[in-house]
Coordinates of C-alpha atoms and ligand atoms in Angstrom, one line a residue:
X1 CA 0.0 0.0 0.0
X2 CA 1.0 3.5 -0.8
X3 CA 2.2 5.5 2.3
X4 CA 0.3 8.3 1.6
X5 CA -2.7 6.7 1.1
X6 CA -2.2 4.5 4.2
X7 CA -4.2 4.5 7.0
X8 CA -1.9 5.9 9.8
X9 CA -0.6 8.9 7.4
X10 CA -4.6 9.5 6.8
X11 CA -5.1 9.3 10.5
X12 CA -2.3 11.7 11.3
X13 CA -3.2 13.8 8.1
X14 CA -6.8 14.5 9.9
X15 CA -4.7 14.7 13.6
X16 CA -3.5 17.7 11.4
X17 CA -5.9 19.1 10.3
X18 CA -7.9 18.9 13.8
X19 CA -4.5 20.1 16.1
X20 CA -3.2 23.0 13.9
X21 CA -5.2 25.6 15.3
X22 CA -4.1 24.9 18.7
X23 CA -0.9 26.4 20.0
X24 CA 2.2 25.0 22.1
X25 CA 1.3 27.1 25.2
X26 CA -2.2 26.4 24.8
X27 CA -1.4 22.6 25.1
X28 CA 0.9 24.0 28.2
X29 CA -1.8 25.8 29.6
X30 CA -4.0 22.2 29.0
X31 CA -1.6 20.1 31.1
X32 CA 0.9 20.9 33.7
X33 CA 2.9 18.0 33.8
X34 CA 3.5 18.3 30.0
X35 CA 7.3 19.1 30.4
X36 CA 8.2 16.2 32.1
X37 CA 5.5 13.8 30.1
X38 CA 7.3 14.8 27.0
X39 CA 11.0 14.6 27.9
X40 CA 13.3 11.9 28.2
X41 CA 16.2 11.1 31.2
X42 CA 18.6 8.7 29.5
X43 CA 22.6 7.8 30.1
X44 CA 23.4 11.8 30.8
X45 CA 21.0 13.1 28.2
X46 CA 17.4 14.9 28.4
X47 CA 16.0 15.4 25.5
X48 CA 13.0 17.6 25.6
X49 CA 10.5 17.5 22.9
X50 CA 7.4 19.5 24.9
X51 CA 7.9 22.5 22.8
X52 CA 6.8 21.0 19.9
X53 CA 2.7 20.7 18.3
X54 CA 2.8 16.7 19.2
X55 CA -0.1 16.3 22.0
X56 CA -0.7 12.2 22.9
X57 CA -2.8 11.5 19.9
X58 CA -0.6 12.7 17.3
X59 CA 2.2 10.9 19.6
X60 CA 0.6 7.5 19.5
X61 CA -0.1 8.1 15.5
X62 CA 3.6 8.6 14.7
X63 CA 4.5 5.7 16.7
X64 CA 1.4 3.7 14.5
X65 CA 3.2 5.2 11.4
X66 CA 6.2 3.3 12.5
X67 CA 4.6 0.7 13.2
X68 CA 2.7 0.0 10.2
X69 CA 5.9 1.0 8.0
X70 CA 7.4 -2.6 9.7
X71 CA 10.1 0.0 11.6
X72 CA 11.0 -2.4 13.7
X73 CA 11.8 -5.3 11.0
X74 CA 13.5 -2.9 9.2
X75 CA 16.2 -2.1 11.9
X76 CA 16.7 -5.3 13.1
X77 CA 17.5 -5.9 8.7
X78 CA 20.5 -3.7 9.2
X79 CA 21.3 -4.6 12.6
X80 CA 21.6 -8.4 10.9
X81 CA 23.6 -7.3 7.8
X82 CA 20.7 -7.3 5.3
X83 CA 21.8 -5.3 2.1
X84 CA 19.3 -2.7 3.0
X85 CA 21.4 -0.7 0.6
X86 CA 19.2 -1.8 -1.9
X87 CA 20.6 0.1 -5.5
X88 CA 24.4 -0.6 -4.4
X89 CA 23.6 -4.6 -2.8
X90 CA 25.3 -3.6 0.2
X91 CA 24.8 -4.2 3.9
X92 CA 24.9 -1.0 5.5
X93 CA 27.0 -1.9 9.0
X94 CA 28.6 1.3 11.1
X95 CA 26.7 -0.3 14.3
X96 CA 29.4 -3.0 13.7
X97 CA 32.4 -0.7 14.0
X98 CA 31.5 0.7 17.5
X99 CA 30.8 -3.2 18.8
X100 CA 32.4 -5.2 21.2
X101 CA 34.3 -7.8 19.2
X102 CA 32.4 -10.2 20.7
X103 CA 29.0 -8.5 19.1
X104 CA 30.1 -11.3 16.2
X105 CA 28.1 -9.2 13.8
X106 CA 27.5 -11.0 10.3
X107 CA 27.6 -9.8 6.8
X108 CA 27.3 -12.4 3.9
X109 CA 28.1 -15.1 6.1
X110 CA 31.6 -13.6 7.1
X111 CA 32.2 -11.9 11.2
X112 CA 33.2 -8.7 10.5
X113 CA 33.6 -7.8 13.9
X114 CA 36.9 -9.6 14.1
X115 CA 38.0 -7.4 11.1
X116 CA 36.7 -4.3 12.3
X117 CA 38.5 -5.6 15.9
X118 CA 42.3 -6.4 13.5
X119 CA 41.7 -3.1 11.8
X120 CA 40.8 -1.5 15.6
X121 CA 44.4 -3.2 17.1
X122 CA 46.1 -2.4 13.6
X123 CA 45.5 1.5 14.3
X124 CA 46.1 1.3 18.3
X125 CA 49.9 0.2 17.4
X126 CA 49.8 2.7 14.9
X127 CA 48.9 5.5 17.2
X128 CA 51.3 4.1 19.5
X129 CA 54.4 4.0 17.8
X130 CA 53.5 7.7 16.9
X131 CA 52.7 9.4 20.1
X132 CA 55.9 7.2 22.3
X133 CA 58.0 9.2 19.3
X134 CA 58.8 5.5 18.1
X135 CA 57.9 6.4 14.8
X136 CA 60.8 8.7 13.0
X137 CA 60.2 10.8 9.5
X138 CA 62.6 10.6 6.9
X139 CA 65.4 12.3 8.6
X140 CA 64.5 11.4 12.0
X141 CA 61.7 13.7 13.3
X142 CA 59.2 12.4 15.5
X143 CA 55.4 13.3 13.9
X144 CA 54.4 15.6 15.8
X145 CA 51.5 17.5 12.6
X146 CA 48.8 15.2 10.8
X147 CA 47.8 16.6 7.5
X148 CA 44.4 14.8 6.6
X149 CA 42.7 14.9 3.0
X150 CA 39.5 13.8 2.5
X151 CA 36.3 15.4 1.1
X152 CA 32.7 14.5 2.1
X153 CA 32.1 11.8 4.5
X154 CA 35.9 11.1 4.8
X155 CA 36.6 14.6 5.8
X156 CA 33.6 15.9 7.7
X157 CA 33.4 13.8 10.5
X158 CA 37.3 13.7 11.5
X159 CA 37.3 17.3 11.0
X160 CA 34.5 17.9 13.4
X161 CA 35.1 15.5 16.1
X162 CA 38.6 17.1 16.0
X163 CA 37.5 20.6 16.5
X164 CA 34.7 19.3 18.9
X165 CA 37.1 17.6 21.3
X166 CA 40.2 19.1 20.9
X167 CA 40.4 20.0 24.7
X168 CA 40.8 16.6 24.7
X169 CA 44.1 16.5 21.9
X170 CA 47.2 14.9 23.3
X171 CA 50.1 17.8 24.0
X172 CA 52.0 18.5 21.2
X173 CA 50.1 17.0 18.5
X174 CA 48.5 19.5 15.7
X175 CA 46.3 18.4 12.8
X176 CA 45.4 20.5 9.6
X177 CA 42.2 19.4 7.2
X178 CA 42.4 19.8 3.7
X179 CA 39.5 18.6 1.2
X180 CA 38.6 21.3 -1.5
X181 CA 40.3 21.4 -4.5
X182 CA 40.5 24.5 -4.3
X183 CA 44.5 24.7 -4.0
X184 CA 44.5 27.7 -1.6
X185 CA 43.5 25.4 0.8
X186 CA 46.3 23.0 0.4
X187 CA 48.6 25.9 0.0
X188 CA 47.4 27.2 3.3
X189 CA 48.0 24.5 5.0
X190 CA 51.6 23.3 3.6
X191 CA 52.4 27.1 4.0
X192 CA 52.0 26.3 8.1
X193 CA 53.7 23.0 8.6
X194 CA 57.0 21.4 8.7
X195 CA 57.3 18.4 6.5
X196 CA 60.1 16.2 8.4
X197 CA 57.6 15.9 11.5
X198 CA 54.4 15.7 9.0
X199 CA 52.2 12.5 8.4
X200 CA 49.8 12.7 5.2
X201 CA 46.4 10.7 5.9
X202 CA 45.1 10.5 2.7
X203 CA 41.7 9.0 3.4
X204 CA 39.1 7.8 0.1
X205 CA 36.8 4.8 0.5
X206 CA 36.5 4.6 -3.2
X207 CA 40.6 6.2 -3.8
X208 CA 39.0 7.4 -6.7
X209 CA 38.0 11.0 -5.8
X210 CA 39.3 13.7 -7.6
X211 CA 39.6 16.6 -4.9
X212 CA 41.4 13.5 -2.7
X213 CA 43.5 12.2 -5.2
X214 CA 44.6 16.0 -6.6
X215 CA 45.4 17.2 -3.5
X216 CA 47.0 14.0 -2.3
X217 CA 49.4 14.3 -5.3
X218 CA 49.9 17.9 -4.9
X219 CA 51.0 17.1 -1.5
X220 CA 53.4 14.5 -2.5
X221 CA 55.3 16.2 -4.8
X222 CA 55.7 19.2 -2.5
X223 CA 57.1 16.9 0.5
X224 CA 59.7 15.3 -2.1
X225 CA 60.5 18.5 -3.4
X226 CA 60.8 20.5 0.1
X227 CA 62.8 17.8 1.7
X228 CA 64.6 16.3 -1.0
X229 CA 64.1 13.1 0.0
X230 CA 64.4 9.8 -2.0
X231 CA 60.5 8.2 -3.0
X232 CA 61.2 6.0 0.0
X233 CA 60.2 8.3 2.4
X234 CA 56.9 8.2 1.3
X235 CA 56.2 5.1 3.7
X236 CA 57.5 7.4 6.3
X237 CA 55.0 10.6 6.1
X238 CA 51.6 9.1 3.9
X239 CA 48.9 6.5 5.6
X240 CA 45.6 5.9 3.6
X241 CA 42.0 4.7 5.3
X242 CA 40.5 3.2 2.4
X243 CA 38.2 0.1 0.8
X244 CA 40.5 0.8 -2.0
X245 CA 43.8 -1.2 -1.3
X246 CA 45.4 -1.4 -4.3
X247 CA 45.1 2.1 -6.1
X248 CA 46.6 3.5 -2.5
X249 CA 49.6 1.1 -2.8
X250 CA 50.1 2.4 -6.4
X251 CA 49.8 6.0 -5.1
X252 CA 52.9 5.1 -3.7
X253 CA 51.9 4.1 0.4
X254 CA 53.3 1.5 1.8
X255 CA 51.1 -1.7 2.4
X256 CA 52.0 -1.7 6.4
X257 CA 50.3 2.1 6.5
X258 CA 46.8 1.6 4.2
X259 CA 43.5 1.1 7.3
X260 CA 41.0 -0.5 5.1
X261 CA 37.0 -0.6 6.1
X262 CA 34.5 -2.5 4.3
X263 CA 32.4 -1.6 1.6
X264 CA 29.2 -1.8 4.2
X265 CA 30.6 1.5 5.5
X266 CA 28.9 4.4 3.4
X267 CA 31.0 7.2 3.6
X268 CA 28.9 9.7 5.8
X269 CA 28.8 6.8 8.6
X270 CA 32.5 6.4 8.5
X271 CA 34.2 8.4 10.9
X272 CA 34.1 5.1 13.5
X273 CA 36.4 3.2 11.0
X274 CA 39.9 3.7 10.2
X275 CA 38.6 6.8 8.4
X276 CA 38.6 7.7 12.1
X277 CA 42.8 7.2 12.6
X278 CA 43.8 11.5 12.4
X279 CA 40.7 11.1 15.5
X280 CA 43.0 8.8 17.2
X281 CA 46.3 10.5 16.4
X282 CA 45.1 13.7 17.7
X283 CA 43.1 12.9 21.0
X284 CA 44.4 9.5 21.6
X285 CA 43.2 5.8 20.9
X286 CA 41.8 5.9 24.1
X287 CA 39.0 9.1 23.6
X288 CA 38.6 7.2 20.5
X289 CA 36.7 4.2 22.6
X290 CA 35.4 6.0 24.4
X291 CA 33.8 7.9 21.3
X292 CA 32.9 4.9 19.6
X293 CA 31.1 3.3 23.7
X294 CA 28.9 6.2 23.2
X295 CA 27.6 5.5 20.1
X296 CA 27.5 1.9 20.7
X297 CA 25.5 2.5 23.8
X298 CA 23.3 5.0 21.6
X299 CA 22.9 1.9 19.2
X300 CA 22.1 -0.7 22.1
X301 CA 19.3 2.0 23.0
X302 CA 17.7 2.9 19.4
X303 CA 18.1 -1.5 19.4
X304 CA 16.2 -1.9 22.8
X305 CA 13.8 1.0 23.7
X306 CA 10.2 0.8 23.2
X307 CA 9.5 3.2 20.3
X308 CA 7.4 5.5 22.8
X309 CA 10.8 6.5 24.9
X310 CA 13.4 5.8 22.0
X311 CA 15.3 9.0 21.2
X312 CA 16.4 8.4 17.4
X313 CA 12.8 7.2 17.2
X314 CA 11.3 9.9 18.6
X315 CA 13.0 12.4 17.3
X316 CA 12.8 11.1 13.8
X317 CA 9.0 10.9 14.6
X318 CA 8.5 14.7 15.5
X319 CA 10.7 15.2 11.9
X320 CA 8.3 13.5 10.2
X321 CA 5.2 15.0 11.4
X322 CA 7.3 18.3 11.0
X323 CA 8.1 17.9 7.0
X324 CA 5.3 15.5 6.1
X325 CA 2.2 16.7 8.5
X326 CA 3.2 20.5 8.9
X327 CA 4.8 20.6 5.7
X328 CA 8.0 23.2 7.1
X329 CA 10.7 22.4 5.0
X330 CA 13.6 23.5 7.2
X331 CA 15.3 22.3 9.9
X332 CA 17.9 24.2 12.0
X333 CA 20.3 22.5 14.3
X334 CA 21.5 24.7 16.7
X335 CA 24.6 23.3 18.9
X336 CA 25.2 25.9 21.7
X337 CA 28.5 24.4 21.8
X338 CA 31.6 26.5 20.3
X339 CA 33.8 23.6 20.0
X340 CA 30.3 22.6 17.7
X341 CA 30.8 24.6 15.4
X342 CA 31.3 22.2 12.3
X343 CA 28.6 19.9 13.6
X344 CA 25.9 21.5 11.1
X345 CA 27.5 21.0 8.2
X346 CA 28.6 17.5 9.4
X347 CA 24.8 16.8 9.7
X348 CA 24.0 18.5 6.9
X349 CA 25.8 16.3 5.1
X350 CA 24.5 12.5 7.0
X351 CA 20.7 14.1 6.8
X352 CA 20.9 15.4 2.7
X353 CA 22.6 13.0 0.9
X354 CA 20.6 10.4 2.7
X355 CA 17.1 11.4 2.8
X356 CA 17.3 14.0 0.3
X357 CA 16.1 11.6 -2.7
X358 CA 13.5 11.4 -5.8
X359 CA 12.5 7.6 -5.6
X360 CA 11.2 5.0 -3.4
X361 CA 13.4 1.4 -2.8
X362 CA 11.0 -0.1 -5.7
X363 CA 12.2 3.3 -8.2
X364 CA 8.5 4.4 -7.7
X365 CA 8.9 8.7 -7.6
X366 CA 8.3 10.0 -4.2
X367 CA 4.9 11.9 -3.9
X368 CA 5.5 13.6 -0.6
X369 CA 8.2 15.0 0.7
X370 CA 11.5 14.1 2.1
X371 CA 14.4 15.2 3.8
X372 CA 14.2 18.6 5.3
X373 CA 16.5 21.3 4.4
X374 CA 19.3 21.2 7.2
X375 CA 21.4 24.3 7.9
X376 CA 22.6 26.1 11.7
X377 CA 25.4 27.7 13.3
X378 CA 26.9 27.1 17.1
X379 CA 24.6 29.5 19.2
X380 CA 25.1 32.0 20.5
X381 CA 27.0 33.4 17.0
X382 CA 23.9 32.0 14.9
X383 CA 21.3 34.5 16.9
X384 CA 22.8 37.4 15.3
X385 CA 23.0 36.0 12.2
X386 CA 19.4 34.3 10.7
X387 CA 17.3 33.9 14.3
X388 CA 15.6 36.9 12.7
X389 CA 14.2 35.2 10.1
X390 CA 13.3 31.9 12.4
X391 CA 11.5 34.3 14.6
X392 CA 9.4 36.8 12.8
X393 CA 9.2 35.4 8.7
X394 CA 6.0 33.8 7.3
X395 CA 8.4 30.2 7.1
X396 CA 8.2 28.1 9.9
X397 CA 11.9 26.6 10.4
X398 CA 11.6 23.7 13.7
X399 CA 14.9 24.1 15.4
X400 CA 17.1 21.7 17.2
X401 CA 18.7 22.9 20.1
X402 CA 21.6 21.1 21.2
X403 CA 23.2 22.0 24.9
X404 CA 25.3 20.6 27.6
X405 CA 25.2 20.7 31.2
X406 CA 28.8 21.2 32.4
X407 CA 31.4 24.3 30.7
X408 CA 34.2 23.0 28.7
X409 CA 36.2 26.4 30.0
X410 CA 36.6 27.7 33.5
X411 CA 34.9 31.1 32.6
X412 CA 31.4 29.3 34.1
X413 CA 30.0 32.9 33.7
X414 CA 30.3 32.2 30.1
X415 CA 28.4 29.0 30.3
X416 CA 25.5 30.5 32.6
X417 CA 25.2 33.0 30.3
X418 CA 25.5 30.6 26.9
X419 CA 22.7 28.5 28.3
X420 CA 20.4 31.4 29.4
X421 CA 20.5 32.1 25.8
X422 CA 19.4 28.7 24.2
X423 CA 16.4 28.8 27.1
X424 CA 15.4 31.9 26.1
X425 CA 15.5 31.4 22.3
X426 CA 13.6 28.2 22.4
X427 CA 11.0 29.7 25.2
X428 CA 11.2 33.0 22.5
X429 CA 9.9 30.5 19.6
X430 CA 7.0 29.4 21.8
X431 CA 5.3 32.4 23.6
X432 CA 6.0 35.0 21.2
X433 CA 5.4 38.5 21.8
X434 CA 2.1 40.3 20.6
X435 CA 3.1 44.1 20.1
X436 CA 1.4 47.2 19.8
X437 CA -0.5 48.8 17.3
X438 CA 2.4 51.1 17.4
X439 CA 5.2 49.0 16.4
X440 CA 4.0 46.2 14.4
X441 CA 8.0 45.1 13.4
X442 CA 8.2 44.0 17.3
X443 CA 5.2 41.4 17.1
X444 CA 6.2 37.7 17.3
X445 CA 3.9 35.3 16.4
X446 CA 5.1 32.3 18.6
X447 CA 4.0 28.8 18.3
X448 CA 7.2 27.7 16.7
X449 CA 8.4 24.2 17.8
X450 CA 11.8 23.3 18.8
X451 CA 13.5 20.3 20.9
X452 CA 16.3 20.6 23.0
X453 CA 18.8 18.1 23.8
X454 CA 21.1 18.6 27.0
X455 CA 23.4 17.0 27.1
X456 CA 26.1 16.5 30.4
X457 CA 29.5 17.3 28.7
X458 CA 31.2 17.4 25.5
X459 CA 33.1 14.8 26.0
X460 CA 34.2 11.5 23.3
X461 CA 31.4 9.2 24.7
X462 CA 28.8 12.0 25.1
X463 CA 29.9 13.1 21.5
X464 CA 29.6 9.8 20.2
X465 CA 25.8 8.9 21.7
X466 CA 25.0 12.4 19.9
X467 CA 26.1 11.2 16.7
X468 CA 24.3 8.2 16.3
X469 CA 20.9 9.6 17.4
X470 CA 21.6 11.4 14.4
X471 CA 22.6 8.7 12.4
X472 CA 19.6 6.7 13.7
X473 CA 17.1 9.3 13.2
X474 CA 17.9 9.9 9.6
X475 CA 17.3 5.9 9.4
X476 CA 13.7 6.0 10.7
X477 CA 12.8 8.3 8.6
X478 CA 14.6 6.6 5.6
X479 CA 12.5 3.9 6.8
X480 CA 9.4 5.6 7.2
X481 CA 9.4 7.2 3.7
X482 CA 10.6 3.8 2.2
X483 CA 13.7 5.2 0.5
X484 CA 17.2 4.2 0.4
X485 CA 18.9 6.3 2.7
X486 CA 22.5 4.8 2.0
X487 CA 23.0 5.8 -1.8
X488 CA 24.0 9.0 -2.8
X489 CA 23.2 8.8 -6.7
X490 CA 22.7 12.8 -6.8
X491 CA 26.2 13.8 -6.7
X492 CA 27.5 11.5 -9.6
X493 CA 25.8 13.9 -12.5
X494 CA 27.9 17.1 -11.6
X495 CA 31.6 14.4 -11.7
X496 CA 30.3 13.6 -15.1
X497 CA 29.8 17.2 -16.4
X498 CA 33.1 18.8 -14.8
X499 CA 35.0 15.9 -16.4
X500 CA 33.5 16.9 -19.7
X501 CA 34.0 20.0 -19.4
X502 CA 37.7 19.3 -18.3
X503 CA 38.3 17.3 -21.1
X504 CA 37.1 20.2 -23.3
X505 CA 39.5 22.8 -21.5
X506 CA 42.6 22.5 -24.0
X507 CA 41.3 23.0 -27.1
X508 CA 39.4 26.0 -25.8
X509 CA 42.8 27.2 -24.2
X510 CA 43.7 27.1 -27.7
X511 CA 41.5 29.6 -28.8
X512 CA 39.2 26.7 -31.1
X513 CA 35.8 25.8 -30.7
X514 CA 35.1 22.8 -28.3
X515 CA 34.2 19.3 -29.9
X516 CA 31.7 19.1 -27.0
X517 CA 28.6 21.2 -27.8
X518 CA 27.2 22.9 -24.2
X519 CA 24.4 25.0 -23.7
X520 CA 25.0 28.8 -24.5
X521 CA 25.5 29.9 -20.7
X522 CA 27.9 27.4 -19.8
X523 CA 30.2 28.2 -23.2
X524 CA 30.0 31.4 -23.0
X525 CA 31.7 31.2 -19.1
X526 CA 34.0 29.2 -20.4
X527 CA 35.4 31.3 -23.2
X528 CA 35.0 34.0 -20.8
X529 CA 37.1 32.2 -18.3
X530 CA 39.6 30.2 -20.6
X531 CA 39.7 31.4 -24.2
X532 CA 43.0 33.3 -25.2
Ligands
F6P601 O1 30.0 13.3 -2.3 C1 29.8 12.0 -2.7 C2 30.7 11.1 -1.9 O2 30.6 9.9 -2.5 C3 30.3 11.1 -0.4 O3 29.3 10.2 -0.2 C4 31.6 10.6 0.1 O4 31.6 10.8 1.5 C5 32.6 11.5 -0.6 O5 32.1 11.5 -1.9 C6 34.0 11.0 -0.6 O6 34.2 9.8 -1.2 P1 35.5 8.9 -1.0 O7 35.6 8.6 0.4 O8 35.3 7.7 -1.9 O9 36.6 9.8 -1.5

């Protein structure tokens, strides 16, 4: 049966259109004890989801929509190492890489939790050698600077569980990012660091990505030519984390220093494998446990929980009835975290390329919508930036407020103050402010929803339960819409195009007319930008 004409999205459908008129305080107003009906205590988080439209009924017929959409079946597929990746045939198994070894968890038949455990004690000596100094450059440095380049999924995660944690980094170790191809970014970061004490992660599931495999080049013929060492040295200063063993050994690594992952590991999901190794050079392979415990305790609860008090259940849930129900659009997530900063483009990027598709599993084309359009800012810098527009424009943007209990600096003034502010904004959303007569611009209309996750510290393990609600959340709904959340088919058209249009750059240098007919814009750019 077609979702949308199913019988738990037509009962929600008329929830709608019976609850919409009613407003957040009024439901307040209705019942006192709706804060603490409509949070959750769990393993140092409270996640608070009062300040949304959902009253019991609509509550009970999200948790019927997951239900009748076999939700349940449907985790326990990709718990068991069913290719849920349906387009690809691939199991989709990141739960296995935060596992005990003894999880023994299965895919076609083989226990990849004793790779994922080799791969695990592989990086741990790794990291050792490093951090004791065991581990010498080319003329006898130490490595004391990790240069990572990756793009996408192999980039965004180490980059921001670096930055979130790096009160956490181990004395004396620094760590630079590079993904765009854009060379200033490269030439930034050679421009600040000293090859003999530099390692090169070069991190690629596929080791076929241009931006990786440019910049990785770039990088290697500036360390050969800087230090003038022999192509030996290569072994010395470049590691790759790839599924890709044999193009990294012809870029010229050395077998002992290539972390592989398996192919079940979409990229976006893969900051828990070795993709994870410049996490555990920088704060240690022991905040990297603990980073992966938190999400494995995160899994063990999405796993366990009755749907009713899940978190990446519920919190999927409330998305649902936010994009399908309400129809907003929009979603901002709103860490009031500094050391956050990066987390919303990291989401961004899990949440879009997952959900943000055209088709169902079967190819059918989608008649509602999908994945929300995900954007935010660490608070409090994001309030004085587009809050205006989430507080007083005719588009309704649900916000996710993300918080923690303890300061990660001494200044606890700071941290009263930080939190006073993500209270106030969310309570802002809610009551509004009528104005008057007089000054119109100062009305608020209120009644905008917004959940709030506080969380106790931002510590690995904390980090890592956050994570995987995420990761979690972005399944249910996957599995509520019936689409494949673990494909990323939309950003293969624009490789294509810019390799055509590469391949047509010469003969244009040249001053001739390319063999490749574009359309009129696109060639008139490029003789604009490249025509003699
Ligand atoms: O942007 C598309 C994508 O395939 C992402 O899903 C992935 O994280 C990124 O490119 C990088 O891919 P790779 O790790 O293979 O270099």
């Amino acid at each position: 049966m077609d979702l949308e004409h199913s019988p738990a999205w037509g009962a929600l459908t008329k929830l709608h259109a019976q609850h919409h008129h009613s407003t957040i305080a009024e439901h307040f107003a209705l019942d006192p004890k709706r804060a603490a009906r409509l949070s959750i205590q769990h393993d140092g988080l409270l996640f608070d989801y009062s300040k949304t439209g959902l009253t019991d009924s609509i509550k009970a017929g999200l948790i019927a929509l997951a239900d009748q959409q076999a939700l349940d079946t449907q985790k326990n597929a990709m718990f068991s190492g069913a290719h849920i990746n349906n387009s690809e045939d691939r199991a989709v198994m990141h739960v296995a890489l935060r596992a005990p070894r003894d999880a023994a968890y299965h895919v076609d038949g083989r226990n990849i939790s004793d790779d994922i455990h080799d791969t695990l004690d592989h990086m741990r000596r790794f990291c050792d050698t490093i951090h004791k100094g065991e581990w010498r450059g080319h003329n006898g440095q130490p490595i004391k600077t990790i240069v990572h380049i990756g793009i996408g999924g192999s980039d965004l995660g180490p980059y921001m569980v670096c930055d979130a944690l790096k009160d956490f980094a181990l004395n004396g170790m620094n760590i630079h990012f590079v993904s765009n191809v854009d060379g200033a970014a490269l030439h930034n970061c050679l421009g600040q660091i000293n090859p003999d004490e530099t390692l090169f992660l070069i991190a690629s599931k596929s080791f076929t990505t241009e931006e990786t495999l440019k910049n990785a080049e770039s990088a290697k013929a500036w360390f050969l030519k800087t230090t003038g060492a022999a192509h030996e040295a290569i072994a010395k200063h470049f590691a790759a984390m790839t599924v890709n063993v044999d193009a990294a050994v012809t870029f010229g690594i050395d077998a002992d220093n290539i972390f592989g992952f398996g192919a079940y590991v979409g990229g976006r999901f893969s900051l828990w494998s070795s993709i994870g190794l410049p996490i555990a050079l920088y704060l240690g392979f022991d905040h990297f446990t603990a980073l992966l415990n938190g999400a494995h305790a995160m899994d063990q609860h999405f796993l366990h929980a009755p749907n009713h008090e899940n978190l990446p259940v519920l919190l999927g849930l409330i998305g649902i009835w936010h994009r399908n129900f309400c129809t907003y659009e929009s979603l901002a997530i709103l860490p009031y975290a500094q050391n956050l900063t990066a987390l919303p483009a990291y989401l961004q990027q899990m949440d879009m390329e997952s959900n943000g598709k055209t088709v169902d599993r079967n190819g059918r084309d989608l008649p509602y919508a999908t994945g929300p359009v995900i954007f935010g800012a660490s608070g409090t810098n994001g309030q004085h930036a587009f809050y205006q527009l989430i507080h007083q424009s005719q588009t309704i943007i649900p916000c996710e407020f993300i918080a923690f209990k303890t300061a990660l600096s001494p200044l606890q003034d700071h941290h009263d103050a930080l939190l006073c502010h993500v209270l106030a904004q969310s309570r802002a959303l809610m009551i509004g402010r009528k104005s008057e007569a007089t000054a119109p611009e100062k009305h608020f209309s209120g009644n905008r929803p917004s959940t709030t996750l506080i969380v106790d510290a931002l510590s690995p393990y904390h980090l890592g339960q956050i994570l995987a609600l995420y990761e979690h959340k972005i399944f249910v709904q996957g599995a509520i819409w019936g689409l494949n959340s673990y494909d990323q088919p939309g950003v293969e058209l624009g490789k294509i195009l810019a390799k055509e249009i590469s391949g047509a750059l010469p003969t244009i240098k040249n001053g001739q007319s390319a063999t490749t007919s574009f359309d009129p814009s696109t060639q008139n750019m490029l003789d604009y930008l490249f025509k003699n």
